[in-house]
Amino acid sequence: MAEISAKDVQRLRQIAGVGMMDAKKALVETEGDMDKAAEILRVRGLAKVAKRAGEREANQGSIGTYIHHQAERPVIGVLVDLASETDFVAKHPDFKAVANDIALHIAWGRPGWIRRDDVDPAVLAEERDFATRQAREEGKPENIIGKIVDGKIKSFYETNVLYEQKFANTEKFEGTVEAYVNQLAAKMGENISVRRMARLEIGD
């Protein structure tokens, strides 16, 4: 059994945002493997959040902002409403930082919707019709057109839906925006989600 040092416990606490006993227990379970311990705590944190999601409403939060300047004038502005269950979490520096990170991502990613369920069914139907016509015009066999169209719709979601997009700052986090939000939720132990967003750009 690997020896668990106080330094290791403290480091894991900083990474996962958990208490000393939880950090030590995870390190013991993984025989001192920091990455595996952090993943275990992340999964457990998400499980707790999912269990509590139906118990408390996320009606608190903080507004994330981003302004992009060009030639000494603001040309892009973003507001994002990141919701939490308590104002205590909403005031946490990490929470406010994530809200601003997501605002910056929205400026770059230009998402039209937050979740795939938000997409207008008429828009999806139009995308499916276009993809189907395109596949037939290219002479694709009828028996694979359905799979081709499904792939196009998946790509549409990944391009246009905030939660499906890859987070822009890969140095900070590799994964989707939804996974980035869920990581914060697991760390804070609360239901956290993007509630609203607005993006303005000169000339758009």
JSON list of C-alpha atoms in Angstrom, two decimals:
[
{"chain": "A", "resi": 1, "resn": "MET", "atom": "CA", "xyz": [0.00, 0.00, 0.00]},
{"chain": "A", "resi": 2, "resn": "ALA", "atom": "CA", "xyz": [1.34, 3.41, -1.03]},
{"chain": "A", "resi": 3, "resn": "GLU", "atom": "CA", "xyz": [2.08, 5.91, 1.71]},
{"chain": "A", "resi": 4, "resn": "ILE", "atom": "CA", "xyz": [-0.31, 8.88, 1.60]},
{"chain": "A", "resi": 5, "resn": "SER", "atom": "CA", "xyz": [1.38, 12.11, 2.63]},
{"chain": "A", "resi": 6, "resn": "ALA", "atom": "CA", "xyz": [-0.29, 15.22, 3.99]},
{"chain": "A", "resi": 7, "resn": "LYS", "atom": "CA", "xyz": [1.08, 17.07, 0.96]},
{"chain": "A", "resi": 8, "resn": "ASP", "atom": "CA", "xyz": [-0.71, 14.67, -1.40]},
{"chain": "A", "resi": 9, "resn": "VAL", "atom": "CA", "xyz": [-3.96, 15.09, 0.51]},
{"chain": "A", "resi": 10, "resn": "GLN", "atom": "CA", "xyz": [-3.68, 18.88, 0.37]},
{"chain": "A", "resi": 11, "resn": "ARG", "atom": "CA", "xyz": [-2.92, 18.82, -3.35]},
{"chain": "A", "resi": 12, "resn": "LEU", "atom": "CA", "xyz": [-5.96, 16.65, -4.08]},
{"chain": "A", "resi": 13, "resn": "ARG", "atom": "CA", "xyz": [-8.13, 18.92, -1.95]},
{"chain": "A", "resi": 14, "resn": "GLN", "atom": "CA", "xyz": [-7.05, 21.87, -4.11]},
{"chain": "A", "resi": 15, "resn": "ILE", "atom": "CA", "xyz": [-7.70, 19.95, -7.34]},
{"chain": "A", "resi": 16, "resn": "ALA", "atom": "CA", "xyz": [-11.08, 18.49, -6.40]},
{"chain": "A", "resi": 17, "resn": "GLY", "atom": "CA", "xyz": [-12.34, 21.05, -3.90]},
{"chain": "A", "resi": 18, "resn": "VAL", "atom": "CA", "xyz": [-13.23, 18.45, -1.24]},
{"chain": "A", "resi": 19, "resn": "GLY", "atom": "CA", "xyz": [-12.63, 17.95, 2.46]},
{"chain": "A", "resi": 20, "resn": "MET", "atom": "CA", "xyz": [-9.54, 16.36, 3.97]},
{"chain": "A", "resi": 21, "resn": "MET", "atom": "CA", "xyz": [-11.17, 13.02, 4.82]},
{"chain": "A", "resi": 22, "resn": "ASP", "atom": "CA", "xyz": [-12.72, 12.62, 1.35]},
{"chain": "A", "resi": 23, "resn": "ALA", "atom": "CA", "xyz": [-9.39, 13.40, -0.29]},
{"chain": "A", "resi": 24, "resn": "LYS", "atom": "CA", "xyz": [-7.48, 10.96, 1.91]},
{"chain": "A", "resi": 25, "resn": "LYS", "atom": "CA", "xyz": [-10.05, 8.20, 1.37]},
{"chain": "A", "resi": 26, "resn": "ALA", "atom": "CA", "xyz": [-9.86, 8.60, -2.42]},
{"chain": "A", "resi": 27, "resn": "LEU", "atom": "CA", "xyz": [-6.06, 8.45, -2.36]},
{"chain": "A", "resi": 28, "resn": "VAL", "atom": "CA", "xyz": [-6.14, 5.31, -0.22]},
{"chain": "A", "resi": 29, "resn": "GLU", "atom": "CA", "xyz": [-8.62, 3.68, -2.63]},
{"chain": "A", "resi": 30, "resn": "THR", "atom": "CA", "xyz": [-6.40, 4.45, -5.62]},
{"chain": "A", "resi": 31, "resn": "GLU", "atom": "CA", "xyz": [-3.13, 3.66, -3.83]},
{"chain": "A", "resi": 32, "resn": "GLY", "atom": "CA", "xyz": [-1.90, 7.22, -4.15]},
{"chain": "A", "resi": 33, "resn": "ASP", "atom": "CA", "xyz": [-2.78, 7.75, -7.83]},
{"chain": "A", "resi": 34, "resn": "MET", "atom": "CA", "xyz": [-3.65, 11.46, -7.94]},
{"chain": "A", "resi": 35, "resn": "ASP", "atom": "CA", "xyz": [-5.42, 11.38, -11.34]},
{"chain": "A", "resi": 36, "resn": "LYS", "atom": "CA", "xyz": [-7.58, 8.37, -10.47]},
{"chain": "A", "resi": 37, "resn": "ALA", "atom": "CA", "xyz": [-8.43, 9.84, -7.07]},
{"chain": "A", "resi": 38, "resn": "ALA", "atom": "CA", "xyz": [-9.49, 13.13, -8.67]},
{"chain": "A", "resi": 39, "resn": "GLU", "atom": "CA", "xyz": [-11.69, 11.25, -11.17]},
{"chain": "A", "resi": 40, "resn": "ILE", "atom": "CA", "xyz": [-13.33, 9.23, -8.38]},
{"chain": "A", "resi": 41, "resn": "LEU", "atom": "CA", "xyz": [-14.12, 12.42, -6.49]},
{"chain": "A", "resi": 42, "resn": "ARG", "atom": "CA", "xyz": [-15.43, 14.07, -9.66]},
{"chain": "A", "resi": 43, "resn": "VAL", "atom": "CA", "xyz": [-17.83, 11.19, -10.34]},
{"chain": "A", "resi": 44, "resn": "ARG", "atom": "CA", "xyz": [-18.99, 11.11, -6.71]},
{"chain": "A", "resi": 45, "resn": "GLY", "atom": "CA", "xyz": [-19.51, 14.84, -6.74]},
{"chain": "A", "resi": 46, "resn": "LEU", "atom": "CA", "xyz": [-21.64, 14.66, -9.89]},
{"chain": "A", "resi": 47, "resn": "ALA", "atom": "CA", "xyz": [-23.68, 11.83, -8.35]},
{"chain": "A", "resi": 48, "resn": "LYS", "atom": "CA", "xyz": [-24.40, 13.99, -5.30]},
{"chain": "A", "resi": 49, "resn": "VAL", "atom": "CA", "xyz": [-25.34, 16.91, -7.54]},
{"chain": "A", "resi": 50, "resn": "ALA", "atom": "CA", "xyz": [-27.68, 14.73, -9.61]},
{"chain": "A", "resi": 51, "resn": "LYS", "atom": "CA", "xyz": [-29.37, 13.45, -6.44]},
{"chain": "A", "resi": 52, "resn": "ARG", "atom": "CA", "xyz": [-29.87, 16.98, -5.15]},
{"chain": "A", "resi": 53, "resn": "ALA", "atom": "CA", "xyz": [-30.93, 18.46, -8.51]},
{"chain": "A", "resi": 54, "resn": "GLY", "atom": "CA", "xyz": [-34.56, 17.59, -7.91]},
{"chain": "A", "resi": 55, "resn": "GLU", "atom": "CA", "xyz": [-34.50, 18.79, -4.31]},
{"chain": "A", "resi": 56, "resn": "ARG", "atom": "CA", "xyz": [-33.34, 22.41, -4.69]},
{"chain": "A", "resi": 57, "resn": "GLU", "atom": "CA", "xyz": [-33.81, 24.94, -7.45]},
{"chain": "A", "resi": 58, "resn": "ALA", "atom": "CA", "xyz": [-30.83, 26.75, -8.92]},
{"chain": "A", "resi": 59, "resn": "ASN", "atom": "CA", "xyz": [-32.31, 30.24, -8.56]},
{"chain": "A", "resi": 60, "resn": "GLN", "atom": "CA", "xyz": [-29.13, 32.03, -7.48]},
{"chain": "A", "resi": 61, "resn": "GLY", "atom": "CA", "xyz": [-26.08, 32.70, -9.63]},
{"chain": "A", "resi": 62, "resn": "SER", "atom": "CA", "xyz": [-23.74, 35.22, -11.18]},
{"chain": "A", "resi": 63, "resn": "ILE", "atom": "CA", "xyz": [-23.47, 37.04, -14.50]},
{"chain": "A", "resi": 64, "resn": "GLY", "atom": "CA", "xyz": [-20.35, 36.30, -16.53]},
{"chain": "A", "resi": 65, "resn": "THR", "atom": "CA", "xyz": [-19.19, 38.99, -18.96]},
{"chain": "A", "resi": 66, "resn": "TYR", "atom": "CA", "xyz": [-16.76, 39.43, -21.82]},
{"chain": "A", "resi": 67, "resn": "ILE", "atom": "CA", "xyz": [-16.02, 42.44, -24.03]},
{"chain": "A", "resi": 68, "resn": "HIS", "atom": "CA", "xyz": [-13.79, 42.13, -27.09]},
{"chain": "A", "resi": 69, "resn": "HIS", "atom": "CA", "xyz": [-12.06, 45.31, -28.26]},
{"chain": "A", "resi": 70, "resn": "GLN", "atom": "CA", "xyz": [-10.83, 46.08, -31.76]},
{"chain": "A", "resi": 71, "resn": "ALA", "atom": "CA", "xyz": [-9.14, 49.31, -32.80]},
{"chain": "A", "resi": 72, "resn": "GLU", "atom": "CA", "xyz": [-9.79, 50.79, -29.35]},
{"chain": "A", "resi": 73, "resn": "ARG", "atom": "CA", "xyz": [-13.54, 50.14, -29.41]},
{"chain": "A", "resi": 74, "resn": "PRO", "atom": "CA", "xyz": [-15.71, 47.29, -28.06]},
{"chain": "A", "resi": 75, "resn": "VAL", "atom": "CA", "xyz": [-17.08, 45.21, -30.93]},
{"chain": "A", "resi": 76, "resn": "ILE", "atom": "CA", "xyz": [-18.32, 42.04, -29.20]},
{"chain": "A", "resi": 77, "resn": "GLY", "atom": "CA", "xyz": [-20.16, 41.82, -25.88]},
{"chain": "A", "resi": 78, "resn": "VAL", "atom": "CA", "xyz": [-21.36, 38.70, -24.06]},
{"chain": "A", "resi": 79, "resn": "LEU", "atom": "CA", "xyz": [-23.49, 38.16, -20.96]},
{"chain": "A", "resi": 80, "resn": "VAL", "atom": "CA", "xyz": [-24.09, 34.69, -19.49]},
{"chain": "A", "resi": 81, "resn": "ASP", "atom": "CA", "xyz": [-26.31, 33.80, -16.54]},
{"chain": "A", "resi": 82, "resn": "LEU", "atom": "CA", "xyz": [-24.65, 30.95, -14.62]},
{"chain": "A", "resi": 83, "resn": "ALA", "atom": "CA", "xyz": [-27.12, 29.57, -12.09]},
{"chain": "A", "resi": 84, "resn": "SER", "atom": "CA", "xyz": [-26.43, 28.00, -8.68]},
{"chain": "A", "resi": 85, "resn": "GLU", "atom": "CA", "xyz": [-28.49, 26.87, -5.71]},
{"chain": "A", "resi": 86, "resn": "THR", "atom": "CA", "xyz": [-26.99, 29.30, -3.18]},
{"chain": "A", "resi": 87, "resn": "ASP", "atom": "CA", "xyz": [-25.53, 32.78, -3.19]},
{"chain": "A", "resi": 88, "resn": "PHE", "atom": "CA", "xyz": [-22.60, 31.39, -1.18]},
{"chain": "A", "resi": 89, "resn": "VAL", "atom": "CA", "xyz": [-21.48, 29.35, -4.19]},
{"chain": "A", "resi": 90, "resn": "ALA", "atom": "CA", "xyz": [-22.34, 32.17, -6.61]},
{"chain": "A", "resi": 91, "resn": "LYS", "atom": "CA", "xyz": [-19.90, 34.44, -4.76]},
{"chain": "A", "resi": 92, "resn": "HIS", "atom": "CA", "xyz": [-17.05, 31.91, -4.87]},
{"chain": "A", "resi": 93, "resn": "PRO", "atom": "CA", "xyz": [-14.09, 33.11, -6.99]},
{"chain": "A", "resi": 94, "resn": "ASP", "atom": "CA", "xyz": [-14.03, 29.84, -8.96]},
{"chain": "A", "resi": 95, "resn": "PHE", "atom": "CA", "xyz": [-17.73, 30.19, -9.80]},
{"chain": "A", "resi": 96, "resn": "LYS", "atom": "CA", "xyz": [-17.32, 33.75, -11.05]},
{"chain": "A", "resi": 97, "resn": "ALA", "atom": "CA", "xyz": [-14.22, 32.75, -13.02]},
{"chain": "A", "resi": 98, "resn": "VAL", "atom": "CA", "xyz": [-16.11, 29.95, -14.78]},
{"chain": "A", "resi": 99, "resn": "ALA", "atom": "CA", "xyz": [-18.97, 32.33, -15.63]},
{"chain": "A", "resi": 100, "resn": "ASN", "atom": "CA", "xyz": [-16.47, 34.68, -17.29]},
{"chain": "A", "resi": 101, "resn": "ASP", "atom": "CA", "xyz": [-14.71, 31.77, -19.01]},
{"chain": "A", "resi": 102, "resn": "ILE", "atom": "CA", "xyz": [-18.01, 30.68, -20.54]},
{"chain": "A", "resi": 103, "resn": "ALA", "atom": "CA", "xyz": [-18.75, 34.25, -21.65]},
{"chain": "A", "resi": 104, "resn": "LEU", "atom": "CA", "xyz": [-15.38, 34.32, -23.42]},
{"chain": "A", "resi": 105, "resn": "HIS", "atom": "CA", "xyz": [-16.15, 30.96, -25.02]},
{"chain": "A", "resi": 106, "resn": "ILE", "atom": "CA", "xyz": [-19.52, 32.24, -26.28]},
{"chain": "A", "resi": 107, "resn": "ALA", "atom": "CA", "xyz": [-17.78, 35.20, -27.93]},
{"chain": "A", "resi": 108, "resn": "TRP", "atom": "CA", "xyz": [-15.60, 32.73, -29.84]},
{"chain": "A", "resi": 109, "resn": "GLY", "atom": "CA", "xyz": [-18.04, 29.84, -30.37]},
{"chain": "A", "resi": 110, "resn": "ARG", "atom": "CA", "xyz": [-21.14, 31.86, -31.36]},
{"chain": "A", "resi": 111, "resn": "PRO", "atom": "CA", "xyz": [-23.63, 29.23, -30.12]},
{"chain": "A", "resi": 112, "resn": "GLY", "atom": "CA", "xyz": [-27.27, 29.74, -31.03]},
{"chain": "A", "resi": 113, "resn": "TRP", "atom": "CA", "xyz": [-28.69, 27.59, -28.24]},
{"chain": "A", "resi": 114, "resn": "ILE", "atom": "CA", "xyz": [-27.63, 26.42, -24.78]},
{"chain": "A", "resi": 115, "resn": "ARG", "atom": "CA", "xyz": [-28.88, 22.80, -24.96]},
{"chain": "A", "resi": 116, "resn": "ARG", "atom": "CA", "xyz": [-29.90, 20.57, -27.84]},
{"chain": "A", "resi": 117, "resn": "ASP", "atom": "CA", "xyz": [-33.48, 20.51, -26.48]},
{"chain": "A", "resi": 118, "resn": "ASP", "atom": "CA", "xyz": [-33.59, 24.28, -27.02]},
{"chain": "A", "resi": 119, "resn": "VAL", "atom": "CA", "xyz": [-33.14, 23.97, -30.79]},
{"chain": "A", "resi": 120, "resn": "ASP", "atom": "CA", "xyz": [-36.30, 24.79, -32.75]},
{"chain": "A", "resi": 121, "resn": "PRO", "atom": "CA", "xyz": [-37.70, 21.54, -34.25]},
{"chain": "A", "resi": 122, "resn": "ALA", "atom": "CA", "xyz": [-38.31, 23.42, -37.50]},
{"chain": "A", "resi": 123, "resn": "VAL", "atom": "CA", "xyz": [-34.60, 24.25, -37.72]},
{"chain": "A", "resi": 124, "resn": "LEU", "atom": "CA", "xyz": [-33.67, 20.60, -37.15]},
{"chain": "A", "resi": 125, "resn": "ALA", "atom": "CA", "xyz": [-36.17, 19.47, -39.78]},
{"chain": "A", "resi": 126, "resn": "GLU", "atom": "CA", "xyz": [-34.65, 21.91, -42.26]},
{"chain": "A", "resi": 127, "resn": "GLU", "atom": "CA", "xyz": [-31.14, 20.65, -41.47]},
{"chain": "A", "resi": 128, "resn": "ARG", "atom": "CA", "xyz": [-32.25, 17.03, -41.94]},
{"chain": "A", "resi": 129, "resn": "ASP", "atom": "CA", "xyz": [-33.97, 17.81, -45.25]},
{"chain": "A", "resi": 130, "resn": "PHE", "atom": "CA", "xyz": [-30.89, 19.62, -46.54]},
{"chain": "A", "resi": 131, "resn": "ALA", "atom": "CA", "xyz": [-28.54, 16.81, -45.47]},
{"chain": "A", "resi": 132, "resn": "THR", "atom": "CA", "xyz": [-30.81, 14.21, -47.08]},
{"chain": "A", "resi": 133, "resn": "ARG", "atom": "CA", "xyz": [-31.01, 16.10, -50.38]},
{"chain": "A", "resi": 134, "resn": "GLN", "atom": "CA", "xyz": [-27.25, 16.64, -50.38]},
{"chain": "A", "resi": 135, "resn": "ALA", "atom": "CA", "xyz": [-26.55, 12.95, -49.79]},
{"chain": "A", "resi": 136, "resn": "ARG", "atom": "CA", "xyz": [-28.87, 11.92, -52.64]},
{"chain": "A", "resi": 137, "resn": "GLU", "atom": "CA", "xyz": [-27.37, 14.49, -55.01]},
{"chain": "A", "resi": 138, "resn": "GLU", "atom": "CA", "xyz": [-23.95, 13.02, -54.22]},
{"chain": "A", "resi": 139, "resn": "GLY", "atom": "CA", "xyz": [-25.25, 9.58, -55.16]},
{"chain": "A", "resi": 140, "resn": "LYS", "atom": "CA", "xyz": [-25.00, 8.03, -51.71]},
{"chain": "A", "resi": 141, "resn": "PRO", "atom": "CA", "xyz": [-26.77, 4.64, -51.31]},
{"chain": "A", "resi": 142, "resn": "GLU", "atom": "CA", "xyz": [-30.22, 4.95, -49.76]},
{"chain": "A", "resi": 143, "resn": "ASN", "atom": "CA", "xyz": [-29.38, 2.42, -47.04]},
{"chain": "A", "resi": 144, "resn": "ILE", "atom": "CA", "xyz": [-26.67, 4.67, -45.55]},
{"chain": "A", "resi": 145, "resn": "ILE", "atom": "CA", "xyz": [-28.31, 8.07, -46.00]},
{"chain": "A", "resi": 146, "resn": "GLY", "atom": "CA", "xyz": [-29.92, 7.84, -42.56]},
{"chain": "A", "resi": 147, "resn": "LYS", "atom": "CA", "xyz": [-26.53, 7.40, -40.87]},
{"chain": "A", "resi": 148, "resn": "ILE", "atom": "CA", "xyz": [-25.06, 10.24, -42.93]},
{"chain": "A", "resi": 149, "resn": "VAL", "atom": "CA", "xyz": [-27.90, 12.55, -41.89]},
{"chain": "A", "resi": 150, "resn": "ASP", "atom": "CA", "xyz": [-27.51, 11.56, -38.22]},
{"chain": "A", "resi": 151, "resn": "GLY", "atom": "CA", "xyz": [-23.82, 12.42, -38.47]},
{"chain": "A", "resi": 152, "resn": "LYS", "atom": "CA", "xyz": [-24.64, 15.82, -39.96]},
{"chain": "A", "resi": 153, "resn": "ILE", "atom": "CA", "xyz": [-27.11, 16.55, -37.15]},
{"chain": "A", "resi": 154, "resn": "LYS", "atom": "CA", "xyz": [-24.52, 15.55, -34.55]},
{"chain": "A", "resi": 155, "resn": "SER", "atom": "CA", "xyz": [-22.06, 17.95, -36.18]},
{"chain": "A", "resi": 156, "resn": "PHE", "atom": "CA", "xyz": [-24.77, 20.66, -36.20]},
{"chain": "A", "resi": 157, "resn": "TYR", "atom": "CA", "xyz": [-25.23, 20.26, -32.44]},
{"chain": "A", "resi": 158, "resn": "GLU", "atom": "CA", "xyz": [-21.47, 20.33, -31.79]},
{"chain": "A", "resi": 159, "resn": "THR", "atom": "CA", "xyz": [-21.16, 23.53, -33.81]},
{"chain": "A", "resi": 160, "resn": "ASN", "atom": "CA", "xyz": [-24.24, 25.45, -32.68]},
{"chain": "A", "resi": 161, "resn": "VAL", "atom": "CA", "xyz": [-25.22, 24.26, -29.18]},
{"chain": "A", "resi": 162, "resn": "LEU", "atom": "CA", "xyz": [-23.23, 25.69, -26.26]},
{"chain": "A", "resi": 163, "resn": "TYR", "atom": "CA", "xyz": [-23.22, 22.57, -24.11]},
{"chain": "A", "resi": 164, "resn": "GLU", "atom": "CA", "xyz": [-22.14, 20.40, -27.07]},
{"chain": "A", "resi": 165, "resn": "GLN", "atom": "CA", "xyz": [-19.25, 22.66, -28.12]},
{"chain": "A", "resi": 166, "resn": "LYS", "atom": "CA", "xyz": [-15.65, 21.89, -27.19]},
{"chain": "A", "resi": 167, "resn": "PHE", "atom": "CA", "xyz": [-14.50, 24.40, -24.58]},
{"chain": "A", "resi": 168, "resn": "ALA", "atom": "CA", "xyz": [-12.39, 27.04, -26.32]},
{"chain": "A", "resi": 169, "resn": "ASN", "atom": "CA", "xyz": [-9.56, 27.29, -23.77]},
{"chain": "A", "resi": 170, "resn": "THR", "atom": "CA", "xyz": [-8.05, 23.81, -24.06]},
{"chain": "A", "resi": 171, "resn": "GLU", "atom": "CA", "xyz": [-5.16, 24.80, -21.80]},
{"chain": "A", "resi": 172, "resn": "LYS", "atom": "CA", "xyz": [-7.65, 25.21, -18.96]},
{"chain": "A", "resi": 173, "resn": "PHE", "atom": "CA", "xyz": [-10.03, 22.34, -19.77]},
{"chain": "A", "resi": 174, "resn": "GLU", "atom": "CA", "xyz": [-10.32, 19.68, -22.48]},
{"chain": "A", "resi": 175, "resn": "GLY", "atom": "CA", "xyz": [-13.91, 18.65, -23.09]},
{"chain": "A", "resi": 176, "resn": "THR", "atom": "CA", "xyz": [-17.31, 20.14, -23.79]},
{"chain": "A", "resi": 177, "resn": "VAL", "atom": "CA", "xyz": [-18.72, 23.25, -22.17]},
{"chain": "A", "resi": 178, "resn": "GLU", "atom": "CA", "xyz": [-21.26, 21.04, -20.40]},
{"chain": "A", "resi": 179, "resn": "ALA", "atom": "CA", "xyz": [-18.43, 18.95, -18.92]},
{"chain": "A", "resi": 180, "resn": "TYR", "atom": "CA", "xyz": [-16.71, 22.16, -17.79]},
{"chain": "A", "resi": 181, "resn": "VAL", "atom": "CA", "xyz": [-19.88, 23.26, -15.99]},
{"chain": "A", "resi": 182, "resn": "ASN", "atom": "CA", "xyz": [-20.34, 19.78, -14.49]},
{"chain": "A", "resi": 183, "resn": "GLN", "atom": "CA", "xyz": [-16.78, 19.84, -13.17]},
{"chain": "A", "resi": 184, "resn": "LEU", "atom": "CA", "xyz": [-17.59, 23.03, -11.27]},
{"chain": "A", "resi": 185, "resn": "ALA", "atom": "CA", "xyz": [-20.87, 21.52, -10.03]},
{"chain": "A", "resi": 186, "resn": "ALA", "atom": "CA", "xyz": [-19.03, 18.48, -8.68]},
{"chain": "A", "resi": 187, "resn": "LYS", "atom": "CA", "xyz": [-16.46, 20.67, -6.98]},
{"chain": "A", "resi": 188, "resn": "MET", "atom": "CA", "xyz": [-19.06, 22.93, -5.39]},
{"chain": "A", "resi": 189, "resn": "GLY", "atom": "CA", "xyz": [-21.55, 20.17, -4.60]},
{"chain": "A", "resi": 190, "resn": "GLU", "atom": "CA", "xyz": [-24.45, 22.09, -6.10]},
{"chain": "A", "resi": 191, "resn": "ASN", "atom": "CA", "xyz": [-26.66, 22.03, -9.16]},
{"chain": "A", "resi": 192, "resn": "ILE", "atom": "CA", "xyz": [-25.02, 24.55, -11.54]},
{"chain": "A", "resi": 193, "resn": "SER", "atom": "CA", "xyz": [-26.10, 25.34, -15.09]},
{"chain": "A", "resi": 194, "resn": "VAL", "atom": "CA", "xyz": [-26.12, 28.02, -17.77]},
{"chain": "A", "resi": 195, "resn": "ARG", "atom": "CA", "xyz": [-29.56, 29.61, -17.62]},
{"chain": "A", "resi": 196, "resn": "ARG", "atom": "CA", "xyz": [-29.37, 32.36, -20.25]},
{"chain": "A", "resi": 197, "resn": "MET", "atom": "CA", "xyz": [-26.89, 33.93, -22.62]},
{"chain": "A", "resi": 198, "resn": "ALA", "atom": "CA", "xyz": [-26.70, 36.93, -24.94]},
{"chain": "A", "resi": 199, "resn": "ARG", "atom": "CA", "xyz": [-24.09, 37.78, -27.57]},
{"chain": "A", "resi": 200, "resn": "LEU", "atom": "CA", "xyz": [-23.88, 41.11, -29.42]},
{"chain": "A", "resi": 201, "resn": "GLU", "atom": "CA", "xyz": [-21.49, 41.92, -32.24]},
{"chain": "A", "resi": 202, "resn": "ILE", "atom": "CA", "xyz": [-21.13, 45.07, -34.30]},
{"chain": "A", "resi": 203, "resn": "GLY", "atom": "CA", "xyz": [-22.26, 44.43, -37.86]},
{"chain": "A", "resi": 204, "resn": "ASP", "atom": "CA", "xyz": [-23.89, 41.08, -37.02]}
]
